[in-house]
PDB file of C-alpha atoms in Angstrom:
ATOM      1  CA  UNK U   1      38.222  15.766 -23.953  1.00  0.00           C
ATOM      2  CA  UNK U   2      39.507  14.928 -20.409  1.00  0.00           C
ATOM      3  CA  UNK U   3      40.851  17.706 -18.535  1.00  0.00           C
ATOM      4  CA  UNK U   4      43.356  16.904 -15.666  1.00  0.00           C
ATOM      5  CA  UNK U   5      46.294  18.214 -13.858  1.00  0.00           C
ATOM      6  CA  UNK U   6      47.413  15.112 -12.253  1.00  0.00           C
ATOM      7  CA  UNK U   7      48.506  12.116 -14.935  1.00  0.00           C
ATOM      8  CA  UNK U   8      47.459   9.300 -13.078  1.00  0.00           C
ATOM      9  CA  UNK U   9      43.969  10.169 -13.306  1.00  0.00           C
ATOM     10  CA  UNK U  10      43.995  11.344 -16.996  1.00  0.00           C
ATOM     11  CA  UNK U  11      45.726   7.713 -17.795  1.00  0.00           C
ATOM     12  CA  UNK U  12      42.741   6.288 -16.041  1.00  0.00           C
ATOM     13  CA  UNK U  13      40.137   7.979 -17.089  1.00  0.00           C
ATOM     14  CA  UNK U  14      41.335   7.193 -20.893  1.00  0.00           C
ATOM     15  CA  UNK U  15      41.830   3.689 -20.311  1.00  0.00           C
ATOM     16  CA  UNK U  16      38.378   3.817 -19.071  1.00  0.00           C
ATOM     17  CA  UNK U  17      37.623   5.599 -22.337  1.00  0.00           C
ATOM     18  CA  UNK U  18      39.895   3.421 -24.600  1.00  0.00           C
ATOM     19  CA  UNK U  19      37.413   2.681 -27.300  1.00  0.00           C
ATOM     20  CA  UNK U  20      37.070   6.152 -28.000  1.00  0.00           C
ATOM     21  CA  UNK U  21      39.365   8.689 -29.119  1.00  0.00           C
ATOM     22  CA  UNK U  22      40.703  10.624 -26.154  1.00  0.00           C
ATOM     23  CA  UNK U  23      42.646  14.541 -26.278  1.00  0.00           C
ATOM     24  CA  UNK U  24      44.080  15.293 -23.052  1.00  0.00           C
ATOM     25  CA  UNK U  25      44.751  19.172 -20.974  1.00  0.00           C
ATOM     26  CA  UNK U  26      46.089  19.866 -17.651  1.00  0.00           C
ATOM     27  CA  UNK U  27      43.664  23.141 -17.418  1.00  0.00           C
ATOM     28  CA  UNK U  28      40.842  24.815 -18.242  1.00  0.00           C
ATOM     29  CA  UNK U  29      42.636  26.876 -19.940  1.00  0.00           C
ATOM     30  CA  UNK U  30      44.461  24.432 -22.254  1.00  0.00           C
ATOM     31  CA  UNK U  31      41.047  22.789 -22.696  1.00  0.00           C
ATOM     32  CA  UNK U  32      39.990  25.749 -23.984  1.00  0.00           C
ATOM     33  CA  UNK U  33      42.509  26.293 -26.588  1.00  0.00           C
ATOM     34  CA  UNK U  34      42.119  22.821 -27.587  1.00  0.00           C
ATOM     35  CA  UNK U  35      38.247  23.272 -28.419  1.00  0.00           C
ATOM     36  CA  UNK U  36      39.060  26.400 -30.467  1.00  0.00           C
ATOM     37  CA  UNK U  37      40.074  24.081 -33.334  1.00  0.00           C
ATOM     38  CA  UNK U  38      38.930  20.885 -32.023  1.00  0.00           C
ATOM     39  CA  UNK U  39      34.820  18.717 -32.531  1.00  0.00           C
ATOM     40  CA  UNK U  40      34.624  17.089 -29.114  1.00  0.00           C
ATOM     41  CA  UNK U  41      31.556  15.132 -27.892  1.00  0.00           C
ATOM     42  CA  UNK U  42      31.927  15.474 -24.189  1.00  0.00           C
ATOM     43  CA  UNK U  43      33.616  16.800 -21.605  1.00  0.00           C
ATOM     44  CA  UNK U  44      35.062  15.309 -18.444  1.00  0.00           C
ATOM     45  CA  UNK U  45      37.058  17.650 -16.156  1.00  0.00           C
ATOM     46  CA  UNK U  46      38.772  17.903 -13.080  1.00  0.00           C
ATOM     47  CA  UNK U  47      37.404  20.728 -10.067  1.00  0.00           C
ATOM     48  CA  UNK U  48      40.532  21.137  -8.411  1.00  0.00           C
ATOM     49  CA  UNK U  49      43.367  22.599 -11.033  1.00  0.00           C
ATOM     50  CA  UNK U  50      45.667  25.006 -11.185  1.00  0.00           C
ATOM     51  CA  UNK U  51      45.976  27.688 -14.104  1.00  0.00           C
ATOM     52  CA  UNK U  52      41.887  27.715 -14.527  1.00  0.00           C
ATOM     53  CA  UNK U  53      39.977  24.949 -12.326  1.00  0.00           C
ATOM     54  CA  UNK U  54      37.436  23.274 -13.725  1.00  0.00           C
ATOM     55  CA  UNK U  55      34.070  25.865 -12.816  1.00  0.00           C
ATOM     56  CA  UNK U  56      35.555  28.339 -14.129  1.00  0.00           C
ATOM     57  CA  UNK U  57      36.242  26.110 -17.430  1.00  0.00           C
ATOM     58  CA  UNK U  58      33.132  25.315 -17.257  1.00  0.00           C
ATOM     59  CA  UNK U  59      31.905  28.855 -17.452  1.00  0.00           C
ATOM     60  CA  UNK U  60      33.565  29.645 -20.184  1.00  0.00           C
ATOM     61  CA  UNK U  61      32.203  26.642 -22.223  1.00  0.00           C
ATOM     62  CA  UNK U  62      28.962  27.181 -21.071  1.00  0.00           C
ATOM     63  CA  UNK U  63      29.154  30.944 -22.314  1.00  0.00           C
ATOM     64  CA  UNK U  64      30.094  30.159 -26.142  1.00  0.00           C
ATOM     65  CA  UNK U  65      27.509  29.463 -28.390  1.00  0.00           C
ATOM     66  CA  UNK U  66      29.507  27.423 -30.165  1.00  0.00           C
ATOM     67  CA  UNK U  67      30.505  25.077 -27.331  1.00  0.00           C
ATOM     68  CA  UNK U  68      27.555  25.047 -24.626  1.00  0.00           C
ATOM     69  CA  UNK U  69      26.234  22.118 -26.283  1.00  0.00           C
ATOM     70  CA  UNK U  70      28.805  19.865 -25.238  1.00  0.00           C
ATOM     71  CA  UNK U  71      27.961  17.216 -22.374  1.00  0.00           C
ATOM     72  CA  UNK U  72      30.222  17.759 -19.307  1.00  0.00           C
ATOM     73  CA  UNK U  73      31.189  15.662 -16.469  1.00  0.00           C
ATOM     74  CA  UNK U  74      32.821  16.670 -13.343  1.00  0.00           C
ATOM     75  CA  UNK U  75      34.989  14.739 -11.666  1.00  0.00           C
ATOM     76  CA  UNK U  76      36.609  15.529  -8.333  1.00  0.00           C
ATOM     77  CA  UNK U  77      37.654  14.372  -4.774  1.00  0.00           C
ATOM     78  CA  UNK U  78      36.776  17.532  -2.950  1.00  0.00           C
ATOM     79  CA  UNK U  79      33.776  17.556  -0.388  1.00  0.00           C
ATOM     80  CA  UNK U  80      33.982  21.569  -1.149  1.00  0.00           C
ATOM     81  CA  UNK U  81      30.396  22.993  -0.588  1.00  0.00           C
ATOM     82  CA  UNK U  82      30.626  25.956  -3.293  1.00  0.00           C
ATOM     83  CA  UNK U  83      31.166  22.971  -5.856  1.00  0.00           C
ATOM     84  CA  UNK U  84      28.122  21.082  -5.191  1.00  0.00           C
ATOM     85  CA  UNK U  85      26.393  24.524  -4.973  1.00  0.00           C
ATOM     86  CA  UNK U  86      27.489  25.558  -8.390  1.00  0.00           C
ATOM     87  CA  UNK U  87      27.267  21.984  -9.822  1.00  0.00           C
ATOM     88  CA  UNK U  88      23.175  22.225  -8.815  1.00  0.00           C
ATOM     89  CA  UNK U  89      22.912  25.564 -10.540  1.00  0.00           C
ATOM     90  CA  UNK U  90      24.171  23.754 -13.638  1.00  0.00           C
ATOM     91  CA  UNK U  91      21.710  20.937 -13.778  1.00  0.00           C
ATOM     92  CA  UNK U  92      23.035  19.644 -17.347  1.00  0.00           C
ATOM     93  CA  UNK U  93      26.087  18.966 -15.937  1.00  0.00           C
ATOM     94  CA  UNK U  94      26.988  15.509 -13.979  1.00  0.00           C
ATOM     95  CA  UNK U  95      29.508  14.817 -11.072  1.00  0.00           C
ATOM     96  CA  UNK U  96      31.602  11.774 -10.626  1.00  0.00           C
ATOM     97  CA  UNK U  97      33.647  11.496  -7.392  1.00  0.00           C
ATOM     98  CA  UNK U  98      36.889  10.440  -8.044  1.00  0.00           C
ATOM     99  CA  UNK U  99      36.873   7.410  -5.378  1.00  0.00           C
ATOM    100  CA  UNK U 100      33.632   6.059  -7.185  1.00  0.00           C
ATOM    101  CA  UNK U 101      35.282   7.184 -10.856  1.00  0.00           C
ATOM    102  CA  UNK U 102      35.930   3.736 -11.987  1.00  0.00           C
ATOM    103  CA  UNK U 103      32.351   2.329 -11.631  1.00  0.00           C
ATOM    104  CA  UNK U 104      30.583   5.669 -12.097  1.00  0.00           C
ATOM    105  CA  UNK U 105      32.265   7.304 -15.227  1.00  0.00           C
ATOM    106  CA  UNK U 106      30.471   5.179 -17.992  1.00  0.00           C
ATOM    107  CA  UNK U 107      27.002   5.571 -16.918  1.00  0.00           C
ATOM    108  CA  UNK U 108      27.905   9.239 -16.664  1.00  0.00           C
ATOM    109  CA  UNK U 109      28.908   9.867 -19.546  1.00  0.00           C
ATOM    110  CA  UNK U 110      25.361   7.774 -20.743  1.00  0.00           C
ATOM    111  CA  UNK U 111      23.538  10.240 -18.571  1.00  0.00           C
ATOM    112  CA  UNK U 112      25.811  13.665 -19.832  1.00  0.00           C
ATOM    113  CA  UNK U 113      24.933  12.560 -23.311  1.00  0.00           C
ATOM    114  CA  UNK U 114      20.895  12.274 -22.644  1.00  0.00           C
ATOM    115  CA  UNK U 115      20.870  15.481 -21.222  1.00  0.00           C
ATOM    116  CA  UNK U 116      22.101  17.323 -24.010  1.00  0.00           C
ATOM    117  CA  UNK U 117      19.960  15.404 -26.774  1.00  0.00           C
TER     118      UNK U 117
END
């Protein structure tokens, strides 16, 4: 699941991702509807969003019994103390910064993945 407000980085990130099958949101919130009904294997979300960003997203998936197993990734441009803060309390989680995204994502997503096994 990749969860993005702006399209150009959801279109990268899944062409990244294009040998897997990809489901898309522009919130937390629509991420959250999605995984009512949906099995998804990780996680990567935007910080910055409007609607519900991304901690609070995560929150909520870390919360549910049924979903706190999921490996999540981070990904985000800001330099926003408060993230890295909360991103540190949450040690099975991962960060990406968006200007490293392209050569950074994959080995994430490696390391998400061995942290929830």
């Amino acid at each position: 699941l990749v969860v993005d407000d702006d399209p150009l980085f959801t279109e990268l990130i899944t062409d990244l991702l294009k040998s897997h099958q990809i489901i898309t949101a522009r919130s937390g919130k629509e991420a959250l509807a999605l995984l009512s009904n949906q099995s998804i294997d990780i996680i990567v979300s935007d910080v910055e969003m409007p609607v519900m960003n991304g901690l609070s997203f995560h929150a909520e998936v870390s919360h549910n019994e049924r979903m706190r197993h999921i490996p999540f990734i981070f990904i985000t441009g800001t330099e926003r103390q408060e993230v890295f803060d909360y991103i540190k309390q949450h040690p099975a989680t991962v960060l990406v910064k968006k200007v490293n995204m392209v050569e950074q994502l994959l080995p994430a997503i490696a390391e998400a993945s061995k942290r929830f096994s």
